[in-house]
PDB file of C-alpha atoms in Angstrom:
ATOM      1  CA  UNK L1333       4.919 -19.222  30.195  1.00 77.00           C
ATOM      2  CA  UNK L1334       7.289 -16.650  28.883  1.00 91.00           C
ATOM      3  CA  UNK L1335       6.100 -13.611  27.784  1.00 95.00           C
ATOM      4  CA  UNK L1336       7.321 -11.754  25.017  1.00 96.00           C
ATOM      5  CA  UNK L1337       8.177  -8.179  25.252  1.00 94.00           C
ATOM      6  CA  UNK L1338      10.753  -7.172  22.761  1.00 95.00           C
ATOM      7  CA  UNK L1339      11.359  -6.517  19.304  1.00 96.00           C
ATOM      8  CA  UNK L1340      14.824  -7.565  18.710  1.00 96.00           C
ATOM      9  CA  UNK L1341      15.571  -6.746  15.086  1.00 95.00           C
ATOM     10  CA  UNK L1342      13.683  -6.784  11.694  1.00 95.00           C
ATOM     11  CA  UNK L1343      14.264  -9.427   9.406  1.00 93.00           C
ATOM     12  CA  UNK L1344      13.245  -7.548   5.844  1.00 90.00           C
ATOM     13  CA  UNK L1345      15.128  -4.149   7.130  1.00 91.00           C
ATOM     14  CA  UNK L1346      18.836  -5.654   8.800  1.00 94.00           C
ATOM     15  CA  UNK L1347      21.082  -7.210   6.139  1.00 94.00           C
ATOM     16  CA  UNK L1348      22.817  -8.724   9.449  1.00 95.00           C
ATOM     17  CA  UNK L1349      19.805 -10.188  10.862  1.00 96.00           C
ATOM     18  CA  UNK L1350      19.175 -11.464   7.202  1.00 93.00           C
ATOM     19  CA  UNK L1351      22.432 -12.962   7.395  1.00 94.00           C
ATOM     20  CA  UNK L1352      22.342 -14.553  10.968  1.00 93.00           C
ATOM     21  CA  UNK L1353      18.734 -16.268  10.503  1.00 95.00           C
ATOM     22  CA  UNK L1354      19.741 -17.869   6.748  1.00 91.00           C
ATOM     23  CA  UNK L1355      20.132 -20.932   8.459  1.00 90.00           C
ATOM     24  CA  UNK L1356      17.705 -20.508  11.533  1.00 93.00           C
ATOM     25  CA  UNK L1357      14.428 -22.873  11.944  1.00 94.00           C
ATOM     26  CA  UNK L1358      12.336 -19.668  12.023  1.00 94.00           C
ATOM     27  CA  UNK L1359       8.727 -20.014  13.597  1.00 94.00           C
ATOM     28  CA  UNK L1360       6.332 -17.498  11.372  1.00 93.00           C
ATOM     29  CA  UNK L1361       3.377 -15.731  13.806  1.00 94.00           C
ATOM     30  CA  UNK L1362       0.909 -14.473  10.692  1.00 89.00           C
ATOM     31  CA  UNK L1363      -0.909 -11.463  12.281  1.00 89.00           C
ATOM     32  CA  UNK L1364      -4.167  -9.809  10.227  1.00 83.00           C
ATOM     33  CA  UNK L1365      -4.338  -6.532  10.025  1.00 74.00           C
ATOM     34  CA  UNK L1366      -5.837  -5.731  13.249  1.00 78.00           C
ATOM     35  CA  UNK L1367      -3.820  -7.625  15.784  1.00 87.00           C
ATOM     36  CA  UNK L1368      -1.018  -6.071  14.275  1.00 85.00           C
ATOM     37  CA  UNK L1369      -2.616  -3.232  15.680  1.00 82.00           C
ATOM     38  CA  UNK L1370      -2.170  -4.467  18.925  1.00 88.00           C
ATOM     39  CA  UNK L1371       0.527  -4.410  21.569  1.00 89.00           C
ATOM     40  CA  UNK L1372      -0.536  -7.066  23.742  1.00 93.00           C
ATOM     41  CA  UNK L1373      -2.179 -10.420  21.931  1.00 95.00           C
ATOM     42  CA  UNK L1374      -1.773 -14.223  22.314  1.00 95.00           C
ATOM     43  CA  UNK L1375      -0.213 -14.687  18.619  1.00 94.00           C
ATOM     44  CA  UNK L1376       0.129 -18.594  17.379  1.00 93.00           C
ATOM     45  CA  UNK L1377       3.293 -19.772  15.009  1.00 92.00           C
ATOM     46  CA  UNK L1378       2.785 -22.278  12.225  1.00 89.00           C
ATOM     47  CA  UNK L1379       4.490 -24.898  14.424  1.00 91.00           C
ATOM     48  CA  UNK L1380       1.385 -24.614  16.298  1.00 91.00           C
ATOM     49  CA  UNK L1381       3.473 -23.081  19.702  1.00 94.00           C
ATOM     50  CA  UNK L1382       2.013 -20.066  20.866  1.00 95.00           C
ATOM     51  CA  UNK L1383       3.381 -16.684  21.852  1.00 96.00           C
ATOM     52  CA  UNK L1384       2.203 -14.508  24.648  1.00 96.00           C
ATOM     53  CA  UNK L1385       3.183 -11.135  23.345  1.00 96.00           C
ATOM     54  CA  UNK L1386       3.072  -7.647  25.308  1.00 96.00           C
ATOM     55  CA  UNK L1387       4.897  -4.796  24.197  1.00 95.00           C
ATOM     56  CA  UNK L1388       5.160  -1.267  25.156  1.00 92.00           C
ATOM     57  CA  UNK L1389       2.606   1.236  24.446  1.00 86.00           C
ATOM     58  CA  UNK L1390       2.751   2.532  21.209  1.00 82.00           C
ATOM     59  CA  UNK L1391       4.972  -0.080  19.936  1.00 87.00           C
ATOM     60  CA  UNK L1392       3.941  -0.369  15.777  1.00 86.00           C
ATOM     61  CA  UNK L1393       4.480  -3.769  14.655  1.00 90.00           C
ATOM     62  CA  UNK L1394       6.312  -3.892  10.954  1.00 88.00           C
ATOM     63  CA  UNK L1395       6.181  -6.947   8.953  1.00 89.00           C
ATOM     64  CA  UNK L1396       9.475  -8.712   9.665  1.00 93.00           C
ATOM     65  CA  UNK L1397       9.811  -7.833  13.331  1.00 95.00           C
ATOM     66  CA  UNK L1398      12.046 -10.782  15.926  1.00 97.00           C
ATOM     67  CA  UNK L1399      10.671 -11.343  19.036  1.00 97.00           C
ATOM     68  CA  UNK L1400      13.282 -14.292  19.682  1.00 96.00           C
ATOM     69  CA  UNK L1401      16.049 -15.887  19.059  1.00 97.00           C
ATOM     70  CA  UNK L1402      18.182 -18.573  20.541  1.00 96.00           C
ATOM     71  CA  UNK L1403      21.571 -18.880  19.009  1.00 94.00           C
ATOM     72  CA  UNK L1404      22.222 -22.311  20.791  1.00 95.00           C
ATOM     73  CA  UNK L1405      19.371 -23.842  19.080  1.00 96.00           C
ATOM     74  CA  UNK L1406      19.096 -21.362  15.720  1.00 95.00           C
ATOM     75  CA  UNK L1407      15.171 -21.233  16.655  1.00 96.00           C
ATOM     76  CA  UNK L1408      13.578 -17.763  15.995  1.00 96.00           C
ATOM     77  CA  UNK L1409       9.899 -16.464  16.086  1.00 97.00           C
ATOM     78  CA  UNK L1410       9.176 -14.058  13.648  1.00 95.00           C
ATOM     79  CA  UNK L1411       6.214 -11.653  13.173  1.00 95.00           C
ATOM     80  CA  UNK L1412       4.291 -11.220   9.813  1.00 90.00           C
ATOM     81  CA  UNK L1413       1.563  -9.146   9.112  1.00 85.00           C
ATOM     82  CA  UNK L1414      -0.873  -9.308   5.907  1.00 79.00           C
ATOM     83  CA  UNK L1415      -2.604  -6.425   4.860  1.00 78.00           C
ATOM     84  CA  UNK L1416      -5.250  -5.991   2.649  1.00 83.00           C
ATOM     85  CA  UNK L1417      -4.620  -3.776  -0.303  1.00 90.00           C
ATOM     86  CA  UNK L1418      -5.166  -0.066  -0.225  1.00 93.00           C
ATOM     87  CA  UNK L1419      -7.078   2.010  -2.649  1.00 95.00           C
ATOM     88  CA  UNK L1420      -5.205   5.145  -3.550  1.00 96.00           C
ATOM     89  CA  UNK L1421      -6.970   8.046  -5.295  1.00 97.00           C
ATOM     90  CA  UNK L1422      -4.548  10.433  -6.637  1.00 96.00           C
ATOM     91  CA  UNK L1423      -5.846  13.833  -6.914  1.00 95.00           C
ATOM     92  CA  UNK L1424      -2.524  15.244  -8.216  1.00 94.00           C
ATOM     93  CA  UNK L1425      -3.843  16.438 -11.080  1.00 93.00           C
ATOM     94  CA  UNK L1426      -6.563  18.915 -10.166  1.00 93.00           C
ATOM     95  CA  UNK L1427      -3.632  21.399  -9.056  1.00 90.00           C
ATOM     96  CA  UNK L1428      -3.812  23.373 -12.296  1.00 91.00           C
ATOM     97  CA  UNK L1429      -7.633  23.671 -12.035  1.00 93.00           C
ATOM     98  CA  UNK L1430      -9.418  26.608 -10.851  1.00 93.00           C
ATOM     99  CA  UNK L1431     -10.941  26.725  -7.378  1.00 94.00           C
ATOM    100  CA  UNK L1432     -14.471  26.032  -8.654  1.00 95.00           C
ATOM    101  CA  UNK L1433     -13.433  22.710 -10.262  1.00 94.00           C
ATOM    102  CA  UNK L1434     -10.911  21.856  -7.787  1.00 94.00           C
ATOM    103  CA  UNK L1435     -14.250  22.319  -4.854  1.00 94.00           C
ATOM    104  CA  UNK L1436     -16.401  20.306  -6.850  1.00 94.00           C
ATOM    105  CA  UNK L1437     -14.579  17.292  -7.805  1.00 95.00           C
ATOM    106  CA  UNK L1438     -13.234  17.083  -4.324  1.00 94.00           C
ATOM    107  CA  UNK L1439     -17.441  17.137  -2.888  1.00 95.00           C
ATOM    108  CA  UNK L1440     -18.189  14.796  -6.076  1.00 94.00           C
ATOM    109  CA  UNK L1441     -15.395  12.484  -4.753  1.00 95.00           C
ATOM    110  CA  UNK L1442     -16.419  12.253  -1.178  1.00 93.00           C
ATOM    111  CA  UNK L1443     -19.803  11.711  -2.006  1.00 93.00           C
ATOM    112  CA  UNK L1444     -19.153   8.472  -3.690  1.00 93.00           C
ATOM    113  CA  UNK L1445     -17.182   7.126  -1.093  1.00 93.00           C
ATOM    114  CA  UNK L1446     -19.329   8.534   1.669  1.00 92.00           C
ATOM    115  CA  UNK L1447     -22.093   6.836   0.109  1.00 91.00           C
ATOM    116  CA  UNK L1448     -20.647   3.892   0.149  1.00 93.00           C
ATOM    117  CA  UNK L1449     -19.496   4.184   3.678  1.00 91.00           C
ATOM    118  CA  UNK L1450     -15.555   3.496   2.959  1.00 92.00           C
ATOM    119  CA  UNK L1451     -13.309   4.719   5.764  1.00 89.00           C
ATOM    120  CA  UNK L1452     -10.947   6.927   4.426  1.00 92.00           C
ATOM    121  CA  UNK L1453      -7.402   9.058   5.208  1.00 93.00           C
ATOM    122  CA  UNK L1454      -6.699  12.201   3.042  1.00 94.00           C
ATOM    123  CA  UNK L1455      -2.601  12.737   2.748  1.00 92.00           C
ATOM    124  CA  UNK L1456      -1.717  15.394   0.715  1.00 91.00           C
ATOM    125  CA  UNK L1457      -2.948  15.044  -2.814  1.00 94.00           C
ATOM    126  CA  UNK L1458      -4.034  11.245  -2.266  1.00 95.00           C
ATOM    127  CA  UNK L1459      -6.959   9.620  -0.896  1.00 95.00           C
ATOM    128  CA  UNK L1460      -6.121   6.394   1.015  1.00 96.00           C
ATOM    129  CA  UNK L1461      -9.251   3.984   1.090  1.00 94.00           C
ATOM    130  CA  UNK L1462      -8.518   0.414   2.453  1.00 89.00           C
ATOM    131  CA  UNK L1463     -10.277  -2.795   1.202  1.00 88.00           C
ATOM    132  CA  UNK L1464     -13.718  -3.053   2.707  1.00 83.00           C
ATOM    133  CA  UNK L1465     -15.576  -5.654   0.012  1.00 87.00           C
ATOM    134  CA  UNK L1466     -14.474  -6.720  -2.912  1.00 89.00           C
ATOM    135  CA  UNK L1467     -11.556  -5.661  -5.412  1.00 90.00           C
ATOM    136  CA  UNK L1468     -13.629  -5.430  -8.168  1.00 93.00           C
ATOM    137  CA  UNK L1469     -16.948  -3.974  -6.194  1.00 93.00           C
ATOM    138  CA  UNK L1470     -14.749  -0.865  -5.676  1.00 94.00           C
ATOM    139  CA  UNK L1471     -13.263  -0.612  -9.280  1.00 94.00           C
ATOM    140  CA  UNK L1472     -16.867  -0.379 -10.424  1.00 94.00           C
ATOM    141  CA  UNK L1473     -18.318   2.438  -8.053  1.00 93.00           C
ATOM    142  CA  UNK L1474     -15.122   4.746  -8.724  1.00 94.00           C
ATOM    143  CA  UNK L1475     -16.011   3.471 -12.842  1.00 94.00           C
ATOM    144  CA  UNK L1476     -19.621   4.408 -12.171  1.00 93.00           C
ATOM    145  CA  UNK L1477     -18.890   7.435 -10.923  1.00 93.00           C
ATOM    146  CA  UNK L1478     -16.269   8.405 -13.678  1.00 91.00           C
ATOM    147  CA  UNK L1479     -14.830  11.035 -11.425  1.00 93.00           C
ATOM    148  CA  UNK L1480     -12.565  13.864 -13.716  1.00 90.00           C
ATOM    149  CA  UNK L1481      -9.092  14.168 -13.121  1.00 91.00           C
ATOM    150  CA  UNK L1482      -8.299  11.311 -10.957  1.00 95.00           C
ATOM    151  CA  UNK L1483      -6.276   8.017 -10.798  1.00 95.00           C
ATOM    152  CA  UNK L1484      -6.160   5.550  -8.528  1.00 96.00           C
ATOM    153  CA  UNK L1485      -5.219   2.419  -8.500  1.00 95.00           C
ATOM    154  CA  UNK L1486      -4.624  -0.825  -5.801  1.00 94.00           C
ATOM    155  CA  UNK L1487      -1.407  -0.719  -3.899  1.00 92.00           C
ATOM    156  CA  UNK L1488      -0.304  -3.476  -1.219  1.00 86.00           C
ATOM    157  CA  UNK L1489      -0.424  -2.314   2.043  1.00 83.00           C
ATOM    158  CA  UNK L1490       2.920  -2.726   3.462  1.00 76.00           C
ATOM    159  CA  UNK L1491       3.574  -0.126   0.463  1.00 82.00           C
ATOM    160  CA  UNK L1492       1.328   2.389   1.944  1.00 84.00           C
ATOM    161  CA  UNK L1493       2.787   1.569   5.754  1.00 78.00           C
ATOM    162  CA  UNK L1494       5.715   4.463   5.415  1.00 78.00           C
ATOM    163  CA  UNK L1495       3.931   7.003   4.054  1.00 84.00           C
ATOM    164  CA  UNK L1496       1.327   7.165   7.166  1.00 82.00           C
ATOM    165  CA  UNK L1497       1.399   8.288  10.874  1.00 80.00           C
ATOM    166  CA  UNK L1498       0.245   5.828  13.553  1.00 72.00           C
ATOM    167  CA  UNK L1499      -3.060   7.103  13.961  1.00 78.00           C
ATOM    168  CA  UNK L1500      -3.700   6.889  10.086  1.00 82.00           C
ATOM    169  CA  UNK L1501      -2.225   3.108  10.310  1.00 78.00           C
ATOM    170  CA  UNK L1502      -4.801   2.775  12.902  1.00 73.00           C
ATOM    171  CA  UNK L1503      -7.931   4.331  10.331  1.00 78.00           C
ATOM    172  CA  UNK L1504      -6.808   2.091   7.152  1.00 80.00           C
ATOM    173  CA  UNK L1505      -6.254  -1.072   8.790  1.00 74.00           C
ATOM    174  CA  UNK L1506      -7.324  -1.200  12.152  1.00 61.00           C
ATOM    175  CA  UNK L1507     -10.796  -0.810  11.523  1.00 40.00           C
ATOM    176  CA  UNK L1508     -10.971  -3.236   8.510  1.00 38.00           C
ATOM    177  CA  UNK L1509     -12.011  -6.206  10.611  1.00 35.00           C
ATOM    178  CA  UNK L1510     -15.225  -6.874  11.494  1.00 32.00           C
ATOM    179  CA  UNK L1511     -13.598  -6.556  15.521  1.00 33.00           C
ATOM    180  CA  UNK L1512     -13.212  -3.257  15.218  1.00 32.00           C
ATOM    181  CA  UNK L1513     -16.704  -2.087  15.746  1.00 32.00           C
ATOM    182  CA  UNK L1514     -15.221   1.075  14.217  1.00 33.00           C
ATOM    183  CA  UNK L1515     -17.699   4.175  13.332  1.00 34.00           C
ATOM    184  CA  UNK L1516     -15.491   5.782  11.103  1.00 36.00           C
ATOM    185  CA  UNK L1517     -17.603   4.683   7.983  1.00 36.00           C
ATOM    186  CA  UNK L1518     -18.355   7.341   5.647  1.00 36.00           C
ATOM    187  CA  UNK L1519     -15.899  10.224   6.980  1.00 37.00           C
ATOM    188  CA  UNK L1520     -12.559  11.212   5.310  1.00 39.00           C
ATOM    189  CA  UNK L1521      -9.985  11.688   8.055  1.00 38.00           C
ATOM    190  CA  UNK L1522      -7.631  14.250   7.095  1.00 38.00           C
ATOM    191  CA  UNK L1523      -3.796  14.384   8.568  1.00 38.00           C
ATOM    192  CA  UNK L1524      -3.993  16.465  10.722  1.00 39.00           C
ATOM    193  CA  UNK L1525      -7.417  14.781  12.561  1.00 39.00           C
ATOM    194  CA  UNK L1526      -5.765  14.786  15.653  1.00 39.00           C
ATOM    195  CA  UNK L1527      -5.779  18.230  16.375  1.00 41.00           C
ATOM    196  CA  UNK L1528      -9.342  18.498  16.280  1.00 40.00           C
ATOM    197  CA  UNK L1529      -9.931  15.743  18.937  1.00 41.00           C
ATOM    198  CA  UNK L1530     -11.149  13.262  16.292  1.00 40.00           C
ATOM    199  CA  UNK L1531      -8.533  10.454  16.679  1.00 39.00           C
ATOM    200  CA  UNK L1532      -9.207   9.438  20.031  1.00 39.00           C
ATOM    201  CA  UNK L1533     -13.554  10.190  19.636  1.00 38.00           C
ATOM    202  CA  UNK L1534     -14.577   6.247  18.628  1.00 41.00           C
ATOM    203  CA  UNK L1535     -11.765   4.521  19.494  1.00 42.00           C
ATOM    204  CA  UNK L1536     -13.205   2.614  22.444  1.00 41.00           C
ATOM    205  CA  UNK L1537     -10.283   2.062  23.762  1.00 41.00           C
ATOM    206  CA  UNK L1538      -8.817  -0.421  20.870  1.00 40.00           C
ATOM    207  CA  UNK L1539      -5.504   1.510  20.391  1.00 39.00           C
ATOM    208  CA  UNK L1540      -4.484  -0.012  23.837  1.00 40.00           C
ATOM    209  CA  UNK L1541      -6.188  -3.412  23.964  1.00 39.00           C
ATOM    210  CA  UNK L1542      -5.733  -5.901  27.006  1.00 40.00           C
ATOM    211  CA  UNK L1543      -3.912  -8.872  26.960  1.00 41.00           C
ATOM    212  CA  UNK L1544      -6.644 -12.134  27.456  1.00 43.00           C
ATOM    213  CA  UNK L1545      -3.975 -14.991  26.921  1.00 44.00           C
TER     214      UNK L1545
END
């Protein structure tokens, strides 16, 4: 079985890969969130034919990535990822505030999402929450808790992709799925986690999974 170990090209990022695939028979492989995590997984293409995939270390999957392509018979396999929607809680806004109002909005805001034990990464002036239950659940708590001087609002989350480091992919959408076993719940990871030695603390090892094809 051949194994796949090379991203090729990007279809949604190279107008001449766009241009040599218009006519292709392209094979989809739909990845959730946190296989597209992954370097090495078994993925499966909507023709049903599956793909033994291992790339190098590190490697970040982006939505769009080729993994083959056979000019003789125009047949290409094509990754896809679907991310859940991100949260983003703007916090732009409290810069003209004194210290004292600045300190307690900011405890007043973790609090609600600690309490509700939502994974989250802090990025400058925005709060990056991923989708944990439902759309609406969320809306209410951050209504309930009519937090001053904030906005947020959904955002997809191939939006939010170039804005983040690895590790930070790793905290939003990683550890959305239930296979995560993640113990991040409840703590705001800042950007700069890393240098503390809290990136690598729960990761059990799922930033370099195995291959089980």
């Amino acid at each position: 079985m051949k194994i796949y170990n090379e991203i090729i090209g990007n279809l949604n990022t190279s107008p001449e890969w766009k241009t040599k695939l218009e006519d292709a028979d392209i094979d989809y492989i739909f990845l959730d969130q946190w296989t597209a995590q992954k370097s090495r997984f078994l993925g499966k293409g909507v023709s049903g034919e599956e793909y033994p995939i291992a790339l190098a270390r590190h490697t970040q999957i982006v939505d769009g990535d080729i993994i083959s392509f056979d000019p003789a018979t125009r047949k290409a396999a094509v990754l896809r990822i679907e991310l859940s929607p991100v949260l983003v809680i703007d916090m732009s806004g409290l810069s003209d505030k004194d210290p004292e109002t600045i300190i307690r909005i900011s405890v007043e805001l973790g609090h609600a999402i600690g309490n509700q034990h939502w994974p989250a990464v802090v990025k400058g002036t925005k709060v990056y929450v991923p989708l944990t239950v439902d759309r609406k659940v969320m809306l209410s708590v951050m209504e309930t808790h009519h937090i001053e001087g904030i906005t947020y609002e959904f955002q997809k989350g191939l939006e939010i992709i170039p804005y983040l480091a690895p590790h930070e992919i790793r905290r939003l959408f990683g550890g959305a799925g239930q296979e995560s076993h993640t113990h991040d719940h409840g703590h705001i990871v800042h950007a700069h986690d890393h240098e503390h030695g809290h990136e690598h603390e729960h990761d059990h090892g799922h930033t370099h999974p195995h291959c089980h094809y």
